[in-house]
């Protein structure tokens, strides 16, 4: 049982403003595994004040040389890495992510991202001098945007936190982190690592909350200079509206309904292993996965059989067991949602070829069998809406042009994949898919390159040098040559 009775604000463990608590429940067993304070607006105010103070300190983090910041970020990376197994354990217990996946995304990736951004910012000059087009020169400065509210969901809580925290710290910003109430225990572990790494007080603050109240308060807080959000499209729209009104910079990583296009030359015997990660990663609770499988009509029965066989063979079980590839979904509400989509798929004429129910051997935990729907077209609800569970639809197409048209016929545009024996042909199709990222014969997210969505999948990009730029403001300092810019005395007529 994990028990915390304080929040991490201003570099200290401080008493929360309210006696209310959040109970944390294991998705695989339904047992209570932790209790933490439930933050309220007053806690968010205290966290923002601490972050503000740290940012405004004239000799503080924002003004440290990049190399000095990088050294501190390396210390934090070491402290996180020392807790890698515990991060994996906590995340998998809370949200049902199989440990085999969590070890990479939640255990290893956060420290890697911190080191990447520490190195990147230490190498990139903060100022550049340009020859002015008019007179003298101009110094173009990259300055930190300020206090950042980082609001993250429960599906990949640590890696999605670090998509924000690492570039924000590298840029010189200070951060208030608001985790989802389902995944708070890993956020408290992160706070412990921050404390051990001896970062300046107020640089990283963690405030909990349940529902949207604390997050919404942070978004509208006058002392928050930028919002970095990952979560549902619905919440993203609300946050975008608020930030638009306040003219506050915002990055939004939202939902997806990506297409996996199997070209007619695909070798299914080689492809199915990689397909698992590209379509069902983290029990289907991954924003970028290809949940619409587009199959050539000539090979439709073969593709349906291959996916059905893959789904039926996946080991479903407790997320903490090494053999598990499909764990439970994160919450009972999420299971209700997924089951409602399965019922809708059936009602709309879809034919279930694998799964479709709860695994009979698992009586505790929020499990759903990996499920495949055939005989579905792209207009059905299960092909249009994000399900966020282990449910795939296989949709037929006639030729490459139709495959691209169906892939692009979506409100979303986050990920996608193309599967083919000819990678050049795959690249050509990938260029035509209207989305933020596409994989050819696999989908391995590259932290050195930008990631994000188009359409209802979001605004802006995280990761890569572009992800650092999202935490910087540009300032031009004009240095006209002497005399220029000064009004000339008029000669007397
Ligand atoms: P959610 O939008 O309900 O909540 C995400 C976070 O935002 C939580 O911390 C929540 O408390 C907070 N929040 C909710 N409403 C808010 C508001 N109006 N103002 C401020 N904060 C608010 O999402 P979820 O159910 O936790 O996560 C699942 C969703 O996240 C899925 O739609 C998924 O596709 C999306 N997601 C997207 C990406 C991506 O990179 N594009 C990655 C992971 C998850």
XYZ file of C-alpha atoms and ligand atoms in Angstrom:
537
model
C 0.000 0.000 0.000
C 1.432 3.358 -1.083
C 0.504 6.189 1.245
C 1.252 9.875 0.801
C -0.213 12.643 2.907
C 1.584 15.602 1.359
C 1.949 17.275 -2.022
C 5.263 18.273 -3.599
C 5.313 22.059 -3.887
C 8.254 24.478 -3.828
C 10.768 21.658 -3.365
C 9.120 20.451 -0.141
C 6.482 17.950 0.898
C 3.709 20.227 2.119
C 0.357 19.604 3.802
C -2.526 19.737 1.319
C -5.234 22.388 1.632
C -8.001 19.799 1.961
C -8.313 16.547 3.944
C -9.851 14.805 0.927
C -7.968 11.896 -0.624
C -7.734 9.942 -3.869
C -7.787 6.158 -3.634
C -5.689 4.359 -6.206
C -6.918 0.985 -7.420
C -5.050 -1.763 -9.268
C -6.630 -2.308 -12.697
C -5.704 -6.014 -12.713
C -7.026 -6.953 -9.255
C -9.417 -4.114 -8.279
C -7.541 -3.879 -4.949
C -6.817 -0.540 -3.338
C -3.072 -0.001 -3.640
C -2.578 3.597 -2.643
C -3.949 6.775 -1.153
C -2.777 10.322 -1.837
C -4.104 13.799 -1.053
C -6.685 15.141 -3.448
C -5.434 18.548 -4.477
C -7.845 21.444 -4.793
C -7.580 24.912 -6.315
C -5.702 26.299 -3.278
C -2.999 23.645 -3.797
C -2.796 24.532 -7.474
C -2.409 28.198 -6.479
C 0.440 27.307 -4.109
C 2.136 25.229 -6.811
C 1.840 28.004 -9.384
C 3.165 30.556 -6.862
C 6.198 28.336 -6.202
C 6.828 27.867 -9.918
C 6.399 31.601 -10.515
C 8.850 32.497 -7.746
C 11.394 30.056 -9.126
C 10.962 31.371 -12.656
C 11.160 35.046 -11.685
C 14.304 34.609 -9.566
C 16.822 36.852 -11.350
C 19.622 34.382 -10.660
C 17.375 31.323 -10.996
C 16.956 28.416 -13.405
C 15.830 30.556 -16.348
C 19.118 32.460 -16.190
C 21.489 29.561 -15.583
C 23.848 28.736 -18.426
C 22.416 25.836 -20.459
C 25.321 23.608 -19.373
C 24.484 24.144 -15.710
C 20.834 23.283 -16.359
C 21.924 20.233 -18.325
C 24.007 18.996 -15.380
C 20.977 19.237 -13.086
C 18.827 17.436 -15.653
C 21.388 14.648 -15.802
C 21.143 14.339 -12.005
C 17.373 14.033 -12.316
C 17.766 11.429 -15.074
C 20.025 9.387 -12.777
C 17.531 9.609 -9.911
C 14.706 8.518 -12.221
C 16.743 5.699 -13.700
C 17.523 4.392 -10.216
C 13.735 4.048 -9.741
C 13.040 2.624 -13.186
C 11.666 -0.733 -11.968
C 9.453 1.023 -9.432
C 8.076 3.413 -12.060
C 7.180 0.426 -14.240
C 5.583 -1.390 -11.334
C 3.489 1.570 -10.226
C 2.262 2.457 -13.704
C 1.412 -1.143 -14.620
C -0.398 -1.685 -11.324
C -2.469 1.449 -11.764
C -3.426 1.453 -15.438
C -2.980 -2.173 -16.524
C -0.083 -1.574 -18.924
C 1.746 -4.904 -19.400
C 5.129 -4.652 -17.638
C 6.906 -5.747 -20.808
C 5.712 -2.525 -22.411
C 5.944 -0.357 -19.298
C 9.574 -1.244 -18.765
C 10.428 0.556 -21.988
C 7.969 3.447 -22.081
C 7.619 4.210 -18.367
C 10.837 2.732 -16.988
C 13.516 3.637 -19.530
C 12.236 6.378 -21.799
C 11.835 9.242 -19.273
C 15.546 9.303 -18.306
C 16.497 9.009 -21.969
C 14.335 12.019 -22.848
C 15.826 14.123 -20.055
C 19.350 13.373 -21.249
C 18.409 14.022 -24.863
C 16.996 17.476 -24.075
C 19.837 18.299 -21.674
C 22.352 17.616 -24.451
C 20.295 19.360 -27.101
C 19.868 22.589 -25.133
C 23.520 22.616 -24.081
C 24.519 22.417 -27.752
C 22.067 24.939 -29.185
C 23.027 28.600 -28.696
C 20.332 30.712 -27.030
C 21.274 33.744 -29.119
C 22.035 34.281 -32.759
C 23.284 37.520 -34.309
C 21.960 38.377 -37.751
C 22.849 41.107 -40.158
C 19.849 43.439 -40.171
C 18.169 43.922 -43.553
C 17.999 47.629 -42.752
C 20.735 48.728 -40.395
C 23.340 47.122 -38.145
C 22.548 43.772 -36.631
C 19.835 41.977 -34.674
C 20.317 39.578 -31.789
C 17.610 36.897 -31.927
C 17.148 35.372 -28.482
C 15.346 32.214 -27.439
C 13.869 32.834 -24.014
C 11.930 30.399 -21.811
C 8.185 30.842 -22.111
C 7.714 30.851 -18.308
C 5.587 28.799 -15.920
C 4.208 25.693 -17.625
C 1.119 23.704 -16.591
C 1.696 20.127 -17.758
C -1.565 18.138 -17.738
C -1.275 14.456 -18.572
C -3.565 11.433 -18.993
C -3.318 7.986 -17.447
C -2.313 5.846 -20.401
C 1.455 6.549 -20.556
C 1.746 8.820 -17.527
C 5.518 9.016 -17.159
C 6.595 9.166 -20.772
C 3.896 11.751 -21.555
C 4.977 13.771 -18.516
C 8.556 13.725 -19.766
C 7.495 14.739 -23.318
C 6.714 18.036 -21.547
C 8.969 18.245 -18.515
C 12.261 17.534 -20.295
C 11.993 20.216 -23.006
C 10.410 22.678 -20.543
C 13.325 22.343 -18.112
C 15.850 22.455 -20.957
C 14.315 25.710 -22.186
C 14.546 27.275 -18.694
C 10.872 27.004 -17.710
C 9.394 25.927 -14.384
C 6.582 23.376 -14.240
C 3.406 22.465 -12.389
C 2.502 18.864 -13.183
C -1.113 17.686 -12.906
C -1.352 13.917 -13.335
C -4.590 12.018 -13.893
C -6.193 10.815 -10.669
C -5.875 7.200 -11.899
C -2.091 7.468 -12.122
C -0.830 9.568 -9.255
C 1.575 7.114 -7.628
C 4.192 7.425 -10.372
C 3.905 11.224 -10.176
C 4.772 11.078 -6.466
C 7.737 8.853 -7.300
C 8.857 11.472 -9.800
C 8.615 14.082 -7.040
C 10.882 11.895 -4.893
C 13.406 11.793 -7.718
C 13.210 15.578 -8.119
C 13.885 15.980 -4.393
C 16.842 13.595 -4.485
C 18.317 15.335 -7.542
C 18.349 18.561 -5.510
C 16.748 20.711 -8.188
C 15.979 24.323 -7.258
C 12.790 24.679 -5.174
C 9.706 25.341 -7.262
C 11.238 24.067 -10.496
C 8.954 21.019 -10.567
C 5.730 20.887 -8.543
C 3.148 18.110 -8.454
C -0.479 18.819 -7.708
C -3.195 16.176 -7.865
C -6.899 16.588 -8.442
C -9.823 14.528 -9.536
C -12.051 15.373 -12.474
C -11.211 18.471 -14.435
C -11.375 21.170 -11.752
C -7.687 21.512 -10.840
C -6.591 21.153 -14.471
C -9.067 23.789 -15.620
C -7.943 26.099 -12.812
C -4.323 25.752 -13.923
C -5.241 26.473 -17.541
C -6.934 29.755 -16.642
C -4.443 30.762 -13.941
C -2.943 34.190 -14.736
C 0.507 33.100 -13.561
C 0.622 30.096 -15.896
C 2.311 31.171 -19.126
C 1.895 28.007 -21.189
C -0.276 24.895 -21.167
C 1.000 21.535 -22.373
C -1.853 19.027 -22.506
C -2.248 15.410 -23.516
C -5.655 13.845 -23.249
C -9.016 13.552 -24.899
C -10.091 15.686 -27.830
C -13.108 16.841 -25.853
C -10.984 18.246 -23.009
C -8.479 19.589 -25.554
C -11.156 21.657 -27.251
C -12.215 23.200 -23.921
C -8.600 23.998 -23.059
C -7.953 25.450 -26.537
C -10.974 27.728 -26.176
C -9.756 28.950 -22.813
C -6.188 29.473 -24.015
C -7.473 31.233 -27.123
C -9.395 33.701 -25.018
C -6.373 34.277 -22.778
C -3.947 34.289 -25.737
C -1.898 31.693 -23.896
C 0.401 29.344 -25.832
C -0.833 25.755 -25.750
C 0.290 22.397 -27.073
C -2.433 19.763 -27.452
C -1.844 16.058 -28.032
C -5.280 14.537 -28.384
C -7.102 11.451 -29.589
C -6.677 9.384 -32.733
C -8.281 6.818 -35.021
C -5.373 5.958 -37.244
C -5.329 3.668 -40.262
C -3.036 0.708 -40.845
C -2.913 0.289 -44.620
C -1.954 -3.209 -45.744
C -0.879 -2.979 -49.375
C -1.656 -5.874 -51.703
C 1.960 -7.139 -51.658
C 2.151 -7.436 -47.845
C 3.711 -10.596 -46.424
C 1.447 -11.365 -43.488
C 3.737 -14.061 -42.138
C 6.433 -11.414 -41.483
C 4.104 -8.637 -40.455
C 1.881 -9.904 -37.683
C 4.426 -9.665 -34.846
C 5.069 -5.970 -35.517
C 1.332 -5.507 -36.001
C 0.634 -6.179 -32.365
C 2.573 -3.096 -31.205
C 1.199 -0.952 -34.003
C -2.441 -1.821 -33.337
C -2.982 -3.023 -29.758
C -0.149 -1.526 -27.691
C -1.078 -0.948 -24.050
C -4.391 -2.813 -24.332
C -5.466 -0.495 -27.128
C -5.103 2.559 -24.876
C -2.552 4.286 -27.075
C -3.411 7.423 -28.985
C -1.405 6.717 -32.168
C -2.187 3.047 -32.825
C -3.659 1.916 -36.142
C -7.074 0.650 -35.078
C -8.609 0.834 -38.551
C -7.040 -1.963 -40.569
C -7.418 -1.298 -44.290
C -7.175 -4.553 -46.256
C -7.133 -5.037 -50.042
C -10.442 -6.559 -51.115
C -8.601 -9.360 -52.939
C -6.968 -10.456 -49.686
C -9.687 -9.477 -47.233
C -10.502 -12.963 -45.846
C -6.794 -13.720 -45.403
C -6.198 -10.460 -43.484
C -9.247 -10.968 -41.270
C -8.021 -14.494 -40.460
C -4.506 -13.263 -39.646
C -5.744 -10.553 -37.280
C -8.270 -12.853 -35.655
C -5.579 -15.480 -35.063
C -3.202 -12.858 -33.636
C -5.850 -11.464 -31.277
C -6.950 -14.901 -30.108
C -3.364 -15.950 -29.348
C -2.387 -12.900 -27.253
C -1.784 -13.732 -23.583
C -4.364 -11.747 -21.562
C -3.740 -11.414 -17.840
C -2.459 -9.469 -14.855
C -0.357 -6.579 -16.156
C 2.429 -7.418 -13.717
C 2.931 -10.921 -15.119
C 5.816 -11.213 -17.518
C 3.923 -13.234 -20.122
C 1.025 -10.779 -20.409
C 0.649 -8.831 -23.631
C -2.917 -7.617 -23.015
C -3.760 -6.378 -19.534
C -6.985 -4.808 -18.296
C -8.212 -1.408 -19.378
C -7.507 1.304 -16.848
C -10.855 1.898 -15.185
C -14.301 0.316 -14.889
C -15.713 3.339 -16.764
C -13.279 2.664 -19.588
C -14.437 -0.950 -19.754
C -18.067 0.216 -19.920
C -17.144 2.549 -22.772
C -15.350 -0.182 -24.714
C -18.162 -2.669 -24.174
C -20.681 -0.099 -25.396
C -18.622 0.301 -28.585
C -18.538 -3.474 -29.077
C -22.337 -3.584 -28.741
C -22.626 -0.690 -31.183
C -20.342 -2.447 -33.664
C -22.548 -5.532 -33.567
C -25.710 -3.452 -33.892
C -24.264 -1.719 -36.949
C -23.672 -5.052 -38.697
C -20.057 -5.787 -37.772
C -19.049 -9.452 -37.525
C -16.883 -10.324 -34.514
C -14.120 -12.703 -35.589
C -12.144 -12.701 -32.315
C -12.924 -11.778 -28.712
C -15.946 -9.608 -28.080
C -16.382 -10.261 -24.369
C -14.642 -10.527 -21.019
C -12.070 -13.321 -20.688
C -13.855 -16.040 -18.702
C -10.780 -17.018 -16.683
C -10.294 -13.510 -15.226
C -12.928 -12.676 -12.656
C -11.244 -9.603 -11.130
C -9.855 -6.637 -13.041
C -11.280 -4.698 -15.976
C -10.395 -7.099 -18.758
C -11.734 -7.203 -22.286
C -10.672 -9.762 -24.852
C -8.750 -8.451 -27.846
C -11.551 -8.054 -30.350
C -11.620 -7.949 -34.151
C -14.548 -6.747 -36.245
C -14.904 -7.690 -39.926
C -17.466 -6.593 -42.538
C -17.236 -3.038 -41.277
C -17.046 0.044 -43.454
C -15.453 3.359 -42.620
C -18.795 5.000 -41.849
C -19.621 2.858 -38.814
C -19.270 4.341 -35.346
C -16.496 1.898 -34.398
C -14.495 3.030 -37.434
C -14.966 6.720 -36.743
C -14.690 7.139 -32.978
C -11.718 6.488 -30.740
C -12.516 3.407 -28.639
C -9.355 3.349 -26.482
C -9.502 -0.385 -25.842
C -8.362 -3.587 -27.593
C -10.792 -3.402 -30.505
C -9.822 -3.429 -34.206
C -11.929 -3.021 -37.322
C -10.898 -4.513 -40.679
C -12.152 -2.417 -43.593
C -11.845 -3.465 -47.268
C -10.537 -1.227 -50.076
C -10.151 -1.657 -53.823
C -6.940 0.154 -54.841
C -4.188 2.332 -53.345
C -6.094 5.532 -54.062
C -9.120 4.248 -52.184
C -6.944 3.120 -49.275
C -5.500 6.634 -48.946
C -8.955 8.166 -49.268
C -10.348 5.983 -46.468
C -7.281 6.593 -44.276
C -7.814 10.333 -44.652
C -11.577 10.124 -44.137
C -11.349 10.646 -40.388
C -11.872 13.474 -37.940
C -8.456 12.579 -36.536
C -4.886 12.566 -37.871
C -2.350 11.407 -35.307
C -0.587 8.194 -36.420
C -0.886 5.494 -39.040
C 1.050 2.693 -40.689
C 1.668 1.260 -44.146
C 2.590 -2.405 -44.586
C 4.246 -3.609 -47.766
C 7.014 -5.741 -49.233
C 8.249 -2.596 -51.020
C 9.359 0.149 -48.574
C 9.620 2.747 -51.391
C 5.988 2.148 -52.250
C 5.189 2.345 -48.539
C 6.936 5.718 -48.261
C 4.998 6.992 -51.246
C 1.685 6.056 -49.598
C 2.896 7.454 -46.243
C 3.469 10.828 -47.922
C -0.187 10.891 -48.962
C -1.680 10.138 -45.542
C -2.862 13.326 -43.799
C -1.577 12.759 -40.285
C 1.169 13.833 -37.875
C 3.210 10.616 -38.035
C 3.221 7.409 -40.091
C 5.290 4.234 -39.860
C 6.239 1.968 -42.733
C 6.242 -1.704 -41.676
C 6.097 -0.764 -37.990
C 5.576 2.261 -35.771
C 8.454 3.172 -33.499
C 8.049 6.635 -32.099
C 11.318 8.563 -32.499
C 11.998 10.996 -29.608
C 14.383 12.936 -31.864
C 11.618 13.854 -34.327
C 8.407 15.854 -33.912
C 5.262 14.046 -32.757
C 1.719 15.374 -32.747
C -1.499 15.499 -34.669
C -3.514 17.284 -37.320
C -7.267 17.897 -37.328
C -8.943 16.719 -34.081
C -5.701 15.069 -32.934
C -4.184 18.285 -31.708
C -2.107 21.395 -32.163
C 1.664 21.763 -32.077
C 4.374 19.168 -31.728
C 6.283 17.481 -28.936
C 9.691 15.769 -29.110
C 12.729 16.559 -31.228
C 14.187 20.084 -31.434
C 10.658 21.247 -32.367
C 9.489 20.075 -28.939
C 12.079 22.345 -27.306
C 11.004 25.326 -29.426
C 7.474 24.930 -27.998
C 8.836 26.131 -24.622
C 10.721 29.132 -26.004
C 9.698 32.633 -26.986
C 11.661 34.545 -29.587
C 12.891 38.048 -28.925
C 14.663 40.300 -31.425
C 17.074 42.884 -30.040
C 17.818 45.482 -32.731
C 21.280 47.025 -32.766
C 21.134 49.640 -35.521
C 24.406 51.070 -36.750
C 25.115 54.367 -35.070
C 22.906 57.163 -36.245
C 20.428 54.882 -37.944
C 16.905 55.060 -36.590
C 17.498 58.603 -35.252
C 15.321 61.070 -37.129
C 17.535 63.217 -39.367
C 17.398 66.956 -38.912
C 15.587 68.479 -41.821
C 17.676 70.810 -43.896
C 16.209 74.351 -43.904
C 14.490 75.265 -47.104
P -8.879 13.351 -20.305
O -8.906 14.393 -21.354
O -10.147 13.021 -19.648
O -7.882 13.782 -19.127
C -6.527 14.057 -19.344
C -6.021 14.983 -18.257
O -6.641 16.263 -18.383
C -6.343 14.551 -16.843
O -5.234 14.905 -16.014
C -7.593 15.334 -16.501
O -7.748 15.525 -15.122
C -7.327 16.638 -17.198
N -8.492 17.375 -17.675
C -9.658 16.879 -18.140
N -10.456 17.875 -18.555
C -9.785 19.040 -18.363
C -10.069 20.421 -18.606
N -11.241 20.818 -19.136
N -9.129 21.332 -18.296
C -7.954 20.953 -17.780
N -7.616 19.671 -17.513
C -8.530 18.714 -17.807
O -8.201 12.094 -21.005
P -7.940 10.652 -20.402
O -9.257 9.923 -20.451
O -7.204 10.716 -19.145
O -6.927 10.067 -21.511
C -7.340 9.429 -22.660
C -7.315 10.346 -23.870
O -6.033 10.908 -24.072
C -7.612 9.604 -25.168
O -8.533 10.340 -25.933
C -6.283 9.551 -25.887
O -6.341 9.430 -27.252
C -5.649 10.804 -25.447
N -4.189 10.690 -25.560
C -3.546 11.396 -26.551
C -2.177 11.277 -26.712
C -1.432 12.046 -27.780
O -0.225 12.160 -27.677
N -2.086 12.584 -28.766
C -1.459 10.468 -25.867
C -2.133 9.759 -24.887
C -3.515 9.902 -24.733
